[in-house]
mmCIF file of C-alpha atoms and ligand atoms in Angstrom:
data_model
loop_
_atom_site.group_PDB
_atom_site.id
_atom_site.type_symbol
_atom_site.label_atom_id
_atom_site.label_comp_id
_atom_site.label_asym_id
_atom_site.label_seq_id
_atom_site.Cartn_x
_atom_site.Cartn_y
_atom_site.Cartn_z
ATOM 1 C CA UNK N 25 30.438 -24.716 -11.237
ATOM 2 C CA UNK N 26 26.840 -23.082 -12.040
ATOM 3 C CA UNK N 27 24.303 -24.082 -9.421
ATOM 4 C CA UNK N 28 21.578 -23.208 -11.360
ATOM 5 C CA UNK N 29 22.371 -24.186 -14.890
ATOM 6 C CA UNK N 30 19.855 -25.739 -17.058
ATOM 7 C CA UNK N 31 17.116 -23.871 -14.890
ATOM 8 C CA UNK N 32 14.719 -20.674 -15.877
ATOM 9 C CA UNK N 33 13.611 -18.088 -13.717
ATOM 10 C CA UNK N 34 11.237 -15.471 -13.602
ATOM 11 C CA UNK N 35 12.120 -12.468 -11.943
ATOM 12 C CA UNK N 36 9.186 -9.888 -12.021
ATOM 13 C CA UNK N 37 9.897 -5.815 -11.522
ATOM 14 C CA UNK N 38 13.167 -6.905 -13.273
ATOM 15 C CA UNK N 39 13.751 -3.776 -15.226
ATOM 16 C CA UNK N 40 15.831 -1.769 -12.135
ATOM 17 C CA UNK N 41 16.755 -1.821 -8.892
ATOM 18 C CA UNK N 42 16.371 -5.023 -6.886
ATOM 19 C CA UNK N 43 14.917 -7.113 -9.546
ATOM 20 C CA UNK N 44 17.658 -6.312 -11.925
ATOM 21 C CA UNK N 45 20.251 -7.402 -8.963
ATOM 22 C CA UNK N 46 18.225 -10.787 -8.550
ATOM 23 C CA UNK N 47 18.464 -11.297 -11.999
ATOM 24 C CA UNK N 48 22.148 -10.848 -12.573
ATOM 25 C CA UNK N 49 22.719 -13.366 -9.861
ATOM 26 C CA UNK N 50 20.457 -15.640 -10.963
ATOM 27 C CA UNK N 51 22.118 -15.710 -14.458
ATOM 28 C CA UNK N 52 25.751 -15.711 -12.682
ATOM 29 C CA UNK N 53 25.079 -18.826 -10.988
ATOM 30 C CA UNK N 54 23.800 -20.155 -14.383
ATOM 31 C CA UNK N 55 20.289 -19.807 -15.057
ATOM 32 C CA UNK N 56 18.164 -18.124 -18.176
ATOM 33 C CA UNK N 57 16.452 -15.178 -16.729
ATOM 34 C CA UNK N 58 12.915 -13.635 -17.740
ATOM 35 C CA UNK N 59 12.841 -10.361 -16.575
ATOM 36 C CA UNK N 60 9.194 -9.152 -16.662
ATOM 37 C CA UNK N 61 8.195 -5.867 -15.904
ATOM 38 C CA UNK N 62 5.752 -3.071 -16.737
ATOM 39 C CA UNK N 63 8.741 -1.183 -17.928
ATOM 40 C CA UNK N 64 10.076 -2.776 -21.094
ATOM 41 C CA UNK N 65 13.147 -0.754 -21.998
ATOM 42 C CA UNK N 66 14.842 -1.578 -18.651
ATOM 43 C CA UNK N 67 13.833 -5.264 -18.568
ATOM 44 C CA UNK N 68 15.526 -5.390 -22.172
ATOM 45 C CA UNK N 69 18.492 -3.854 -21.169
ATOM 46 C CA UNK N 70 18.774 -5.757 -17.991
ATOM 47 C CA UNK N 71 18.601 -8.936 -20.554
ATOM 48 C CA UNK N 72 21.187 -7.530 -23.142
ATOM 49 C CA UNK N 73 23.551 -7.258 -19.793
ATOM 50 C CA UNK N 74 22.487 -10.741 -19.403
ATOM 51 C CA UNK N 75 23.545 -11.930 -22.690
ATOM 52 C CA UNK N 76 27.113 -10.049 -22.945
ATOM 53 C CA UNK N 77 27.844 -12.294 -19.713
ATOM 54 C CA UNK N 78 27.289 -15.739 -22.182
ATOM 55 C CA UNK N 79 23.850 -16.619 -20.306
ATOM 56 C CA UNK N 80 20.174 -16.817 -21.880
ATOM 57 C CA UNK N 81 18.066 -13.960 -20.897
ATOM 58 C CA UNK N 82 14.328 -12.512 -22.405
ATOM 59 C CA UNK N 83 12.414 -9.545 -21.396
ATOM 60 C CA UNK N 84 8.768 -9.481 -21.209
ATOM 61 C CA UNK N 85 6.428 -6.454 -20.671
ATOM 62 C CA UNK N 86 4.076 -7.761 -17.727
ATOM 63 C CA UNK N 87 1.740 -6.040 -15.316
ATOM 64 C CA UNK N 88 1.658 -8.633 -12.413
ATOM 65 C CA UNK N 89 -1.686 -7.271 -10.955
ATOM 66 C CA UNK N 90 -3.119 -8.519 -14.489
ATOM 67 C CA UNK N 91 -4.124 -12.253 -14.686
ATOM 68 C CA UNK N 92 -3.838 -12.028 -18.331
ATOM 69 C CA UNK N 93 -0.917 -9.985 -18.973
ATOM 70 C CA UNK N 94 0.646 -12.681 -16.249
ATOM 71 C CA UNK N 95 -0.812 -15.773 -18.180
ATOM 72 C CA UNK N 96 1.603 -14.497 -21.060
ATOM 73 C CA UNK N 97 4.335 -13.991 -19.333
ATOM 74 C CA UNK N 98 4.302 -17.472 -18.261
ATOM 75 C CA UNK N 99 3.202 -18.876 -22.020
ATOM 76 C CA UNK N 100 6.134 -16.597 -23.639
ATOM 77 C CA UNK N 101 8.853 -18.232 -20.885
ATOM 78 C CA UNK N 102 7.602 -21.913 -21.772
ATOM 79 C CA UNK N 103 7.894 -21.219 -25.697
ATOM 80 C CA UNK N 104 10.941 -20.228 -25.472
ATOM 81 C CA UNK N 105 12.865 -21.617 -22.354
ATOM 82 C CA UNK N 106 10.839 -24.965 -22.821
ATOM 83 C CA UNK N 107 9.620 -24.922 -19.031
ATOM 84 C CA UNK N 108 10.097 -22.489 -15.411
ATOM 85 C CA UNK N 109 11.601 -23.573 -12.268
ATOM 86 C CA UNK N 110 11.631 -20.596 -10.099
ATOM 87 C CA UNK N 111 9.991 -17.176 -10.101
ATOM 88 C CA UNK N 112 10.814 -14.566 -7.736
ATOM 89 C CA UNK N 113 7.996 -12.488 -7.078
ATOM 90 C CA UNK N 114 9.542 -9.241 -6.627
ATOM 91 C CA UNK N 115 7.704 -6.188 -8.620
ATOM 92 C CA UNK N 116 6.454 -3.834 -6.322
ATOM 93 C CA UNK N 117 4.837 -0.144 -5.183
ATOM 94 C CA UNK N 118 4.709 2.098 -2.551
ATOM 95 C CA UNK N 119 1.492 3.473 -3.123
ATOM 96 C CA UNK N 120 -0.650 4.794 -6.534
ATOM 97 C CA UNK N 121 0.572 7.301 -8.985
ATOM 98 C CA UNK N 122 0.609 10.410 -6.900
ATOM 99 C CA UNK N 123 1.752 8.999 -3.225
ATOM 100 C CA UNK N 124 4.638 11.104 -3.078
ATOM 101 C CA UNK N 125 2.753 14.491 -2.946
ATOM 102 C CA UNK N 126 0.548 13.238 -0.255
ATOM 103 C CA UNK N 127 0.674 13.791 3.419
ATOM 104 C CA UNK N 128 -1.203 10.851 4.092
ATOM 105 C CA UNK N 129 -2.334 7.477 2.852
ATOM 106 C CA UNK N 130 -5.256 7.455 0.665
ATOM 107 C CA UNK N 131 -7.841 4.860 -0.154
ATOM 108 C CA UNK N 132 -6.501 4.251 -3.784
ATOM 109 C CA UNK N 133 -3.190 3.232 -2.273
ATOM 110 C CA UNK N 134 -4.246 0.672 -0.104
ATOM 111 C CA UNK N 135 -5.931 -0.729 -3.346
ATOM 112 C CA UNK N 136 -3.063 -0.378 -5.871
ATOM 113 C CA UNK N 137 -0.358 -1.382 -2.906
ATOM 114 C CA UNK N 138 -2.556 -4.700 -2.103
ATOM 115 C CA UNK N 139 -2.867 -5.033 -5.691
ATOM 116 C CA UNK N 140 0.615 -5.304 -6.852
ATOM 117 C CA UNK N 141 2.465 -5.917 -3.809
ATOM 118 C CA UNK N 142 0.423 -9.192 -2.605
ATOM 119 C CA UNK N 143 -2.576 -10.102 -5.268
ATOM 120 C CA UNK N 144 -0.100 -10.073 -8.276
ATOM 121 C CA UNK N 145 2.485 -12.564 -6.346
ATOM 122 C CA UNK N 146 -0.513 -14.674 -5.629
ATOM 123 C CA UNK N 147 -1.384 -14.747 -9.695
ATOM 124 C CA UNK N 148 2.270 -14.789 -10.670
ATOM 125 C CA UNK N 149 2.473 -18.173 -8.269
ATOM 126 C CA UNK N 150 -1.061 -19.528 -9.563
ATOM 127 C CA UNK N 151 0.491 -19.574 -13.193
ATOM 128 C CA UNK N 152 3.804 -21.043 -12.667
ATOM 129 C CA UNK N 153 2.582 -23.711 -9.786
ATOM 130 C CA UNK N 154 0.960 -26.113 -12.696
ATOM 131 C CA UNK N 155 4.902 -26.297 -14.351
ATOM 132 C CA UNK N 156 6.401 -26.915 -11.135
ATOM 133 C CA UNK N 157 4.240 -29.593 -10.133
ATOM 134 C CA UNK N 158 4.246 -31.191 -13.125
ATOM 135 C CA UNK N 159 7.803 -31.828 -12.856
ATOM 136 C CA UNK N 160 8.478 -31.522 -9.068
ATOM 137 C CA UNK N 161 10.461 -29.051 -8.948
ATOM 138 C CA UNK N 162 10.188 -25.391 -8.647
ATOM 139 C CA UNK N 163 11.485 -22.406 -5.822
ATOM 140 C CA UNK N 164 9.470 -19.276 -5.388
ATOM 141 C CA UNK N 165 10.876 -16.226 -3.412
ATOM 142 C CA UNK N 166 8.615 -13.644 -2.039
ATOM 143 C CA UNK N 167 10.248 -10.030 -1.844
ATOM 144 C CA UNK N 168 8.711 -8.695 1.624
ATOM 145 C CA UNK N 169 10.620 -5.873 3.574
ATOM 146 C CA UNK N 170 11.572 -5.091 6.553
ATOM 147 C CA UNK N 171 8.341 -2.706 6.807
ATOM 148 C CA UNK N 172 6.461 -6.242 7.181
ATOM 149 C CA UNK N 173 8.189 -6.619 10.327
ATOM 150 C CA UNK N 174 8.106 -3.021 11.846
ATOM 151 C CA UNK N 175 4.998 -0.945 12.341
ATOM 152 C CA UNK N 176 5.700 3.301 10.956
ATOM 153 C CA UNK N 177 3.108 6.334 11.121
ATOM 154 C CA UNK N 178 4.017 6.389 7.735
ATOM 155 C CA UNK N 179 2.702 4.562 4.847
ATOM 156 C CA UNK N 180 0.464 1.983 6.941
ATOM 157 C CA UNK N 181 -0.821 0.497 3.589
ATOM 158 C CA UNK N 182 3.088 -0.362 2.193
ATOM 159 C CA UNK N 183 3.569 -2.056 5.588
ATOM 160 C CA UNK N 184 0.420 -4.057 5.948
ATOM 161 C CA UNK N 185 0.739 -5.523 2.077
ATOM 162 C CA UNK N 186 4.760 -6.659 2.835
ATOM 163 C CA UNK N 187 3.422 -7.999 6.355
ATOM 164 C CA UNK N 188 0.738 -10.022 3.893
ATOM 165 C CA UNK N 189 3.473 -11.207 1.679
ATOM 166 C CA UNK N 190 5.110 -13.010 4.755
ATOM 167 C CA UNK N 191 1.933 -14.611 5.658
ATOM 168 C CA UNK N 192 1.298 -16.017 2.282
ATOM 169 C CA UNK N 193 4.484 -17.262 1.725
ATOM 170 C CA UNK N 194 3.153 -19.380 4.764
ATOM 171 C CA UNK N 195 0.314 -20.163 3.315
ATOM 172 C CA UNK N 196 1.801 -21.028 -0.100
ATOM 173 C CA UNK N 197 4.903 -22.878 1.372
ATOM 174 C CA UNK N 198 1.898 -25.587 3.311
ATOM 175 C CA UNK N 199 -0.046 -25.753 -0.423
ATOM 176 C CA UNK N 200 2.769 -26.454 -2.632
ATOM 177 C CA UNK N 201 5.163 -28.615 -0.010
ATOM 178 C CA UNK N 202 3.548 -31.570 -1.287
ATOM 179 C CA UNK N 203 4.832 -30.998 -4.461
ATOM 180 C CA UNK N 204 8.663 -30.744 -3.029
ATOM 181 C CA UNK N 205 7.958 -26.889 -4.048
ATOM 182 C CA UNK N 206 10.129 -24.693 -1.608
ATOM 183 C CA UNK N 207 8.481 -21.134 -0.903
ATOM 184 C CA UNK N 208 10.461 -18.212 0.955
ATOM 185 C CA UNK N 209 10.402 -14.803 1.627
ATOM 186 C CA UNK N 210 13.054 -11.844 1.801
ATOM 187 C CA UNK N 211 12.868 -8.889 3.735
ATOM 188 C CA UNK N 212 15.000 -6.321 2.993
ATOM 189 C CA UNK N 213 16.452 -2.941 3.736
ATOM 190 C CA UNK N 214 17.367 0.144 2.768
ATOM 191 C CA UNK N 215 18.366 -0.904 -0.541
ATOM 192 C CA UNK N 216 19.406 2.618 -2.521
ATOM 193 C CA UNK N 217 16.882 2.357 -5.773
ATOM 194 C CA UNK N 218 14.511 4.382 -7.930
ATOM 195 C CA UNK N 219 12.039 2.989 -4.820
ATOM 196 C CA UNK N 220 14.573 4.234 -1.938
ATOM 197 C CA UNK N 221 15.140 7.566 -3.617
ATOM 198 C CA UNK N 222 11.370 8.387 -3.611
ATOM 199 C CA UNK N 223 10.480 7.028 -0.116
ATOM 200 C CA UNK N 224 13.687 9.229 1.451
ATOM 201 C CA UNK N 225 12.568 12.455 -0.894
ATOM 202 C CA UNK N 226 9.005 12.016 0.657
ATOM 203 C CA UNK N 227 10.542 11.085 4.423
ATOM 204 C CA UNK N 228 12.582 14.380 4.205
ATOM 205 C CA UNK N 229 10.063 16.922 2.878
ATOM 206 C CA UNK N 230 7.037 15.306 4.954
ATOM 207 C CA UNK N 231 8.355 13.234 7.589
ATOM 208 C CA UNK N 232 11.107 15.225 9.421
ATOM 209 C CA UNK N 233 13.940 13.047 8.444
ATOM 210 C CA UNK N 234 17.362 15.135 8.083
ATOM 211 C CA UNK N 235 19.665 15.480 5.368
ATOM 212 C CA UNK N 236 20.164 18.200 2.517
ATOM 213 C CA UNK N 237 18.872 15.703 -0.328
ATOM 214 C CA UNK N 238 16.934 11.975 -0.494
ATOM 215 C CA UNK N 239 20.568 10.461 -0.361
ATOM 216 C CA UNK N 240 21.477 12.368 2.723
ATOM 217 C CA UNK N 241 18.452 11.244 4.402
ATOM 218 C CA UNK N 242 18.997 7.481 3.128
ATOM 219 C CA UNK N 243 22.482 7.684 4.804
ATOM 220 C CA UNK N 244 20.999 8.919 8.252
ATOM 221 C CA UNK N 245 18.476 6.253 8.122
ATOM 222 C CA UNK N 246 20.587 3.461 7.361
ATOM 223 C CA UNK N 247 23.628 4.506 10.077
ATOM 224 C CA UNK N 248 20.701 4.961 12.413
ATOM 225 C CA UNK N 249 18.979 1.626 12.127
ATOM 226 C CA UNK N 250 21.856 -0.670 10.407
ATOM 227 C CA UNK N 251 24.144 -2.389 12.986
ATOM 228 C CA UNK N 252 26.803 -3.253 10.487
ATOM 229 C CA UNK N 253 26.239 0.444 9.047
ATOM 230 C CA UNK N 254 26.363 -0.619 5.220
ATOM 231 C CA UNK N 255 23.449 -0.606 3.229
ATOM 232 C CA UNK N 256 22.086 -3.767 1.288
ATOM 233 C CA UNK N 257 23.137 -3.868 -2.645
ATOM 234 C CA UNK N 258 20.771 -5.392 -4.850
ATOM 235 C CA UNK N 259 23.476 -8.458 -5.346
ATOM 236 C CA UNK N 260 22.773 -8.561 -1.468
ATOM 237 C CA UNK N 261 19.529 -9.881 -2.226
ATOM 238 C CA UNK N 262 20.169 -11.434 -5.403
ATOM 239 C CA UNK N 263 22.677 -13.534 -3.105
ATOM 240 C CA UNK N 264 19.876 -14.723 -0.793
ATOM 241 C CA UNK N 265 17.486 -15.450 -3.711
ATOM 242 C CA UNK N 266 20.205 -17.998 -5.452
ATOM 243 C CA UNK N 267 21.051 -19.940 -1.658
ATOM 244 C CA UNK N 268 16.807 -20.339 -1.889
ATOM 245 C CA UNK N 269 16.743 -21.466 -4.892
ATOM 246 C CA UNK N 270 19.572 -23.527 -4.773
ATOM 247 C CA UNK N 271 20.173 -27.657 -3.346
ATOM 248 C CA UNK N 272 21.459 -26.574 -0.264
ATOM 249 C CA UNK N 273 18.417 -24.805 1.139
ATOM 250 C CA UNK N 274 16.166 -27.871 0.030
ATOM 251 C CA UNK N 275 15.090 -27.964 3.597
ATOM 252 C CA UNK N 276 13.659 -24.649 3.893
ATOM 253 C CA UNK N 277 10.271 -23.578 2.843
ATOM 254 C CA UNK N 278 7.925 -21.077 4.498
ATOM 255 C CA UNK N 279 10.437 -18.960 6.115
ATOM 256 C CA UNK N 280 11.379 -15.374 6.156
ATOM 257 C CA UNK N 281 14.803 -13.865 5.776
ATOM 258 C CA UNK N 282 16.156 -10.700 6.647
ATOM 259 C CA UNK N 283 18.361 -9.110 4.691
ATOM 260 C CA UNK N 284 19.218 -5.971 6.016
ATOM 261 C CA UNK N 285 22.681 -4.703 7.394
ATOM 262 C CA UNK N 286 21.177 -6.210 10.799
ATOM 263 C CA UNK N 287 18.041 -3.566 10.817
ATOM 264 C CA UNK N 288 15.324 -6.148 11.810
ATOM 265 C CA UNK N 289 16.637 -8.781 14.419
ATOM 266 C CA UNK N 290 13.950 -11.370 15.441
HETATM 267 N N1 NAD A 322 14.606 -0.468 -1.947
HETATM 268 C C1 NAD A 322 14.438 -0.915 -0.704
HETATM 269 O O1 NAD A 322 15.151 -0.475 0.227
HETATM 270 C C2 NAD A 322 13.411 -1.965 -0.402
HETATM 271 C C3 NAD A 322 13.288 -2.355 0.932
HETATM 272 C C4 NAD A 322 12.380 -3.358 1.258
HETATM 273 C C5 NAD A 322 11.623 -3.959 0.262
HETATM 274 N N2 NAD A 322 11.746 -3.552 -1.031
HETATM 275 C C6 NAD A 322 10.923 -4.262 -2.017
HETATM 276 O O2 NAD A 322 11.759 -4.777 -3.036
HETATM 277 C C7 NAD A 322 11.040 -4.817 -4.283
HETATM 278 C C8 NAD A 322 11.835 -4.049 -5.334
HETATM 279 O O3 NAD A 322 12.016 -2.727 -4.845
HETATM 280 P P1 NAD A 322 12.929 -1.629 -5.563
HETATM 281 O O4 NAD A 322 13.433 -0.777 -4.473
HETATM 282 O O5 NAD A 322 13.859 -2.268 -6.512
HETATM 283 O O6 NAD A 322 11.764 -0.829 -6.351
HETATM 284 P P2 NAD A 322 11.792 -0.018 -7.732
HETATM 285 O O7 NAD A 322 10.612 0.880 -7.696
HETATM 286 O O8 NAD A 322 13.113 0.585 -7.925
HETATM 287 O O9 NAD A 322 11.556 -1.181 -8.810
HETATM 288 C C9 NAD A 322 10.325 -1.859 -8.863
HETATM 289 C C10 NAD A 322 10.086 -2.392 -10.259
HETATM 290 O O10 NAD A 322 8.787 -3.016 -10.252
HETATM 291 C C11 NAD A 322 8.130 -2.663 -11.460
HETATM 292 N N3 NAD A 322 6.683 -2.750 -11.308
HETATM 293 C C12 NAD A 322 5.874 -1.964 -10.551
HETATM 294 N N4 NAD A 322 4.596 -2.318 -10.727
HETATM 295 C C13 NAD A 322 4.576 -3.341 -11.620
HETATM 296 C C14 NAD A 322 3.549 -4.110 -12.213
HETATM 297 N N5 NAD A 322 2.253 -3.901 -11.935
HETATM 298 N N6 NAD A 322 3.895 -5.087 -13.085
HETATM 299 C C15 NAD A 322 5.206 -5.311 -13.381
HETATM 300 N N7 NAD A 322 6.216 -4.599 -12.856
HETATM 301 C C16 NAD A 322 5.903 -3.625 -11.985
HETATM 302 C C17 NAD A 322 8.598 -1.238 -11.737
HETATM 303 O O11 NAD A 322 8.392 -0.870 -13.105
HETATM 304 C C18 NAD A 322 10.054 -1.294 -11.330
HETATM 305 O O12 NAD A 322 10.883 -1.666 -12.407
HETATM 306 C C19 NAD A 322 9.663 -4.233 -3.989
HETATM 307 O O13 NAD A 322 8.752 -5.270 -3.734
HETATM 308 C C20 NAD A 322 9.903 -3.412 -2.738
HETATM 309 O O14 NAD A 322 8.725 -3.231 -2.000
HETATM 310 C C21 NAD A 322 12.623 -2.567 -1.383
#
């Protein structure tokens, strides 16, 4: 039985790591998959994957901080997919181009963080809102982190946009609940992608964390703050993100999950 057959999702930042996992699961449990992301030749090859599996899948380039580029993305999904029932706003940064050789946080990454990581889930949820109302039915999933629940000395501009994203899930779950439009977030946790490897190069050259190599230093972070000491696949998420969007959470909007190995316990 495929929950989510007959249903089309977007998942944006879709072309690796925990956007590709959503999308997979999203297609396993039966639904046709956009995968948008500024990186075309992974979102296509995250769709061929798709396809060899027997499910519908298309790859869009997107930039989700452009209102344009994201006006597209929504008009290509609708020609060919006929109409969008959930969108899983996902794409995200740590900082801009250049973060990783700084000691600090600069002004341009507060602006390209708030940018992508909130603005560009508020535009990705303007466009799709109109097709969900019209039919009464559509799921959106925020992708927070756990950083929007814990303060660091490090990288105070990543953790104030994914402690944003929780707050407008909020505010989005109260605007679109009269439209029987469920809105949720996901935090997660040391999730080992492109993302991961960057943040634990930069924590172990600049912020004292141990380990010969960005792996090494994932592992001591994980042991050190997971209680079940595993870290969280991207099927891990992509696991939460089809119970959201499925019937049996029809009762939950405006909430925020953790997904984490037991990291963040509230
Ligand atoms: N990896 C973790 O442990 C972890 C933990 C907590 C939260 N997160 C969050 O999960 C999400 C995915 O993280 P990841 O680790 O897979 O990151 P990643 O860097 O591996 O992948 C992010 C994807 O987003 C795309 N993207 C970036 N800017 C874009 C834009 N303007 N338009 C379209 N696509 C864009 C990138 O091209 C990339 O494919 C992010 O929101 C991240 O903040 C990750």
């Amino acid at each position: 039985m495929a929950p989510l057959l007959g249903r089309v999702a977007i998942v944006t930042g879709a072309a690796q790591g925990i956007g590709r996992g959503i999308a997979h699961c999203l297609a396993g449990d039966g639904a046709d998959v956009v995968l948008a992301d500024l990186a075309l030749d992974g979102a296509r090859e995250g769709a061929e994957q798709i396809e060899r599996l027997g499910r519908s899948a298309l790859a869009v380039r997107c930039d989700v901080s452009d209102a344009q580029s994201v006006a597209d993305l929504v008009r290509r999904t609708v020609e060919r997919f006929g109409h969008v029932d959930i969108l899983v706003n996902n794409a995200g940064i740590k900082g801009a181009p250049g973060w990783l050789d700084e000691e600090r946080t600069r002004p341009v990454d507060w602006d390209a963080a708030f940018q992508v990581n909130v603005k560009a889930q508020f535009l990705c949820a303007e466009a799709v809102a109109p097709h969900m109302i019209a039919r009464r039915w559509g799921k959106i999933v925020n992708i927070s982190s756990s950083s929007g629940r814990e303060p660091s000395p490090f990288h105070p501009h990543y953790h104030a946009t994914k402690a944003a994203v929780i707050s407008y899930t909020q505010c989005l779950a109260l605007q679109l609940a009269p439209y029987d439009i469920n809105v949720n977030a996901i935090c997660p946790a040391m999730v080992w992608t492109p993302m991961a490897y960057e943040t634990h190069r930069w924590r172990r050259e600049r912020g004292g964390e141990p380990g010969d190599d960005a792996r090494e230093a994932f592992d001591a972070r994980m042991r050190r703050r997971c209680p079940l000491q595993r870290e969280t696949t991207p099927e891990d998420i992509g696991w939460a993100v089809c119970f959201l969007v499925s019937e049996r959470a029809r009762n939950i909007t405006g909430q925020t999950i953790d997904v984490d190995g037991g990291a963040v316990m509230r």
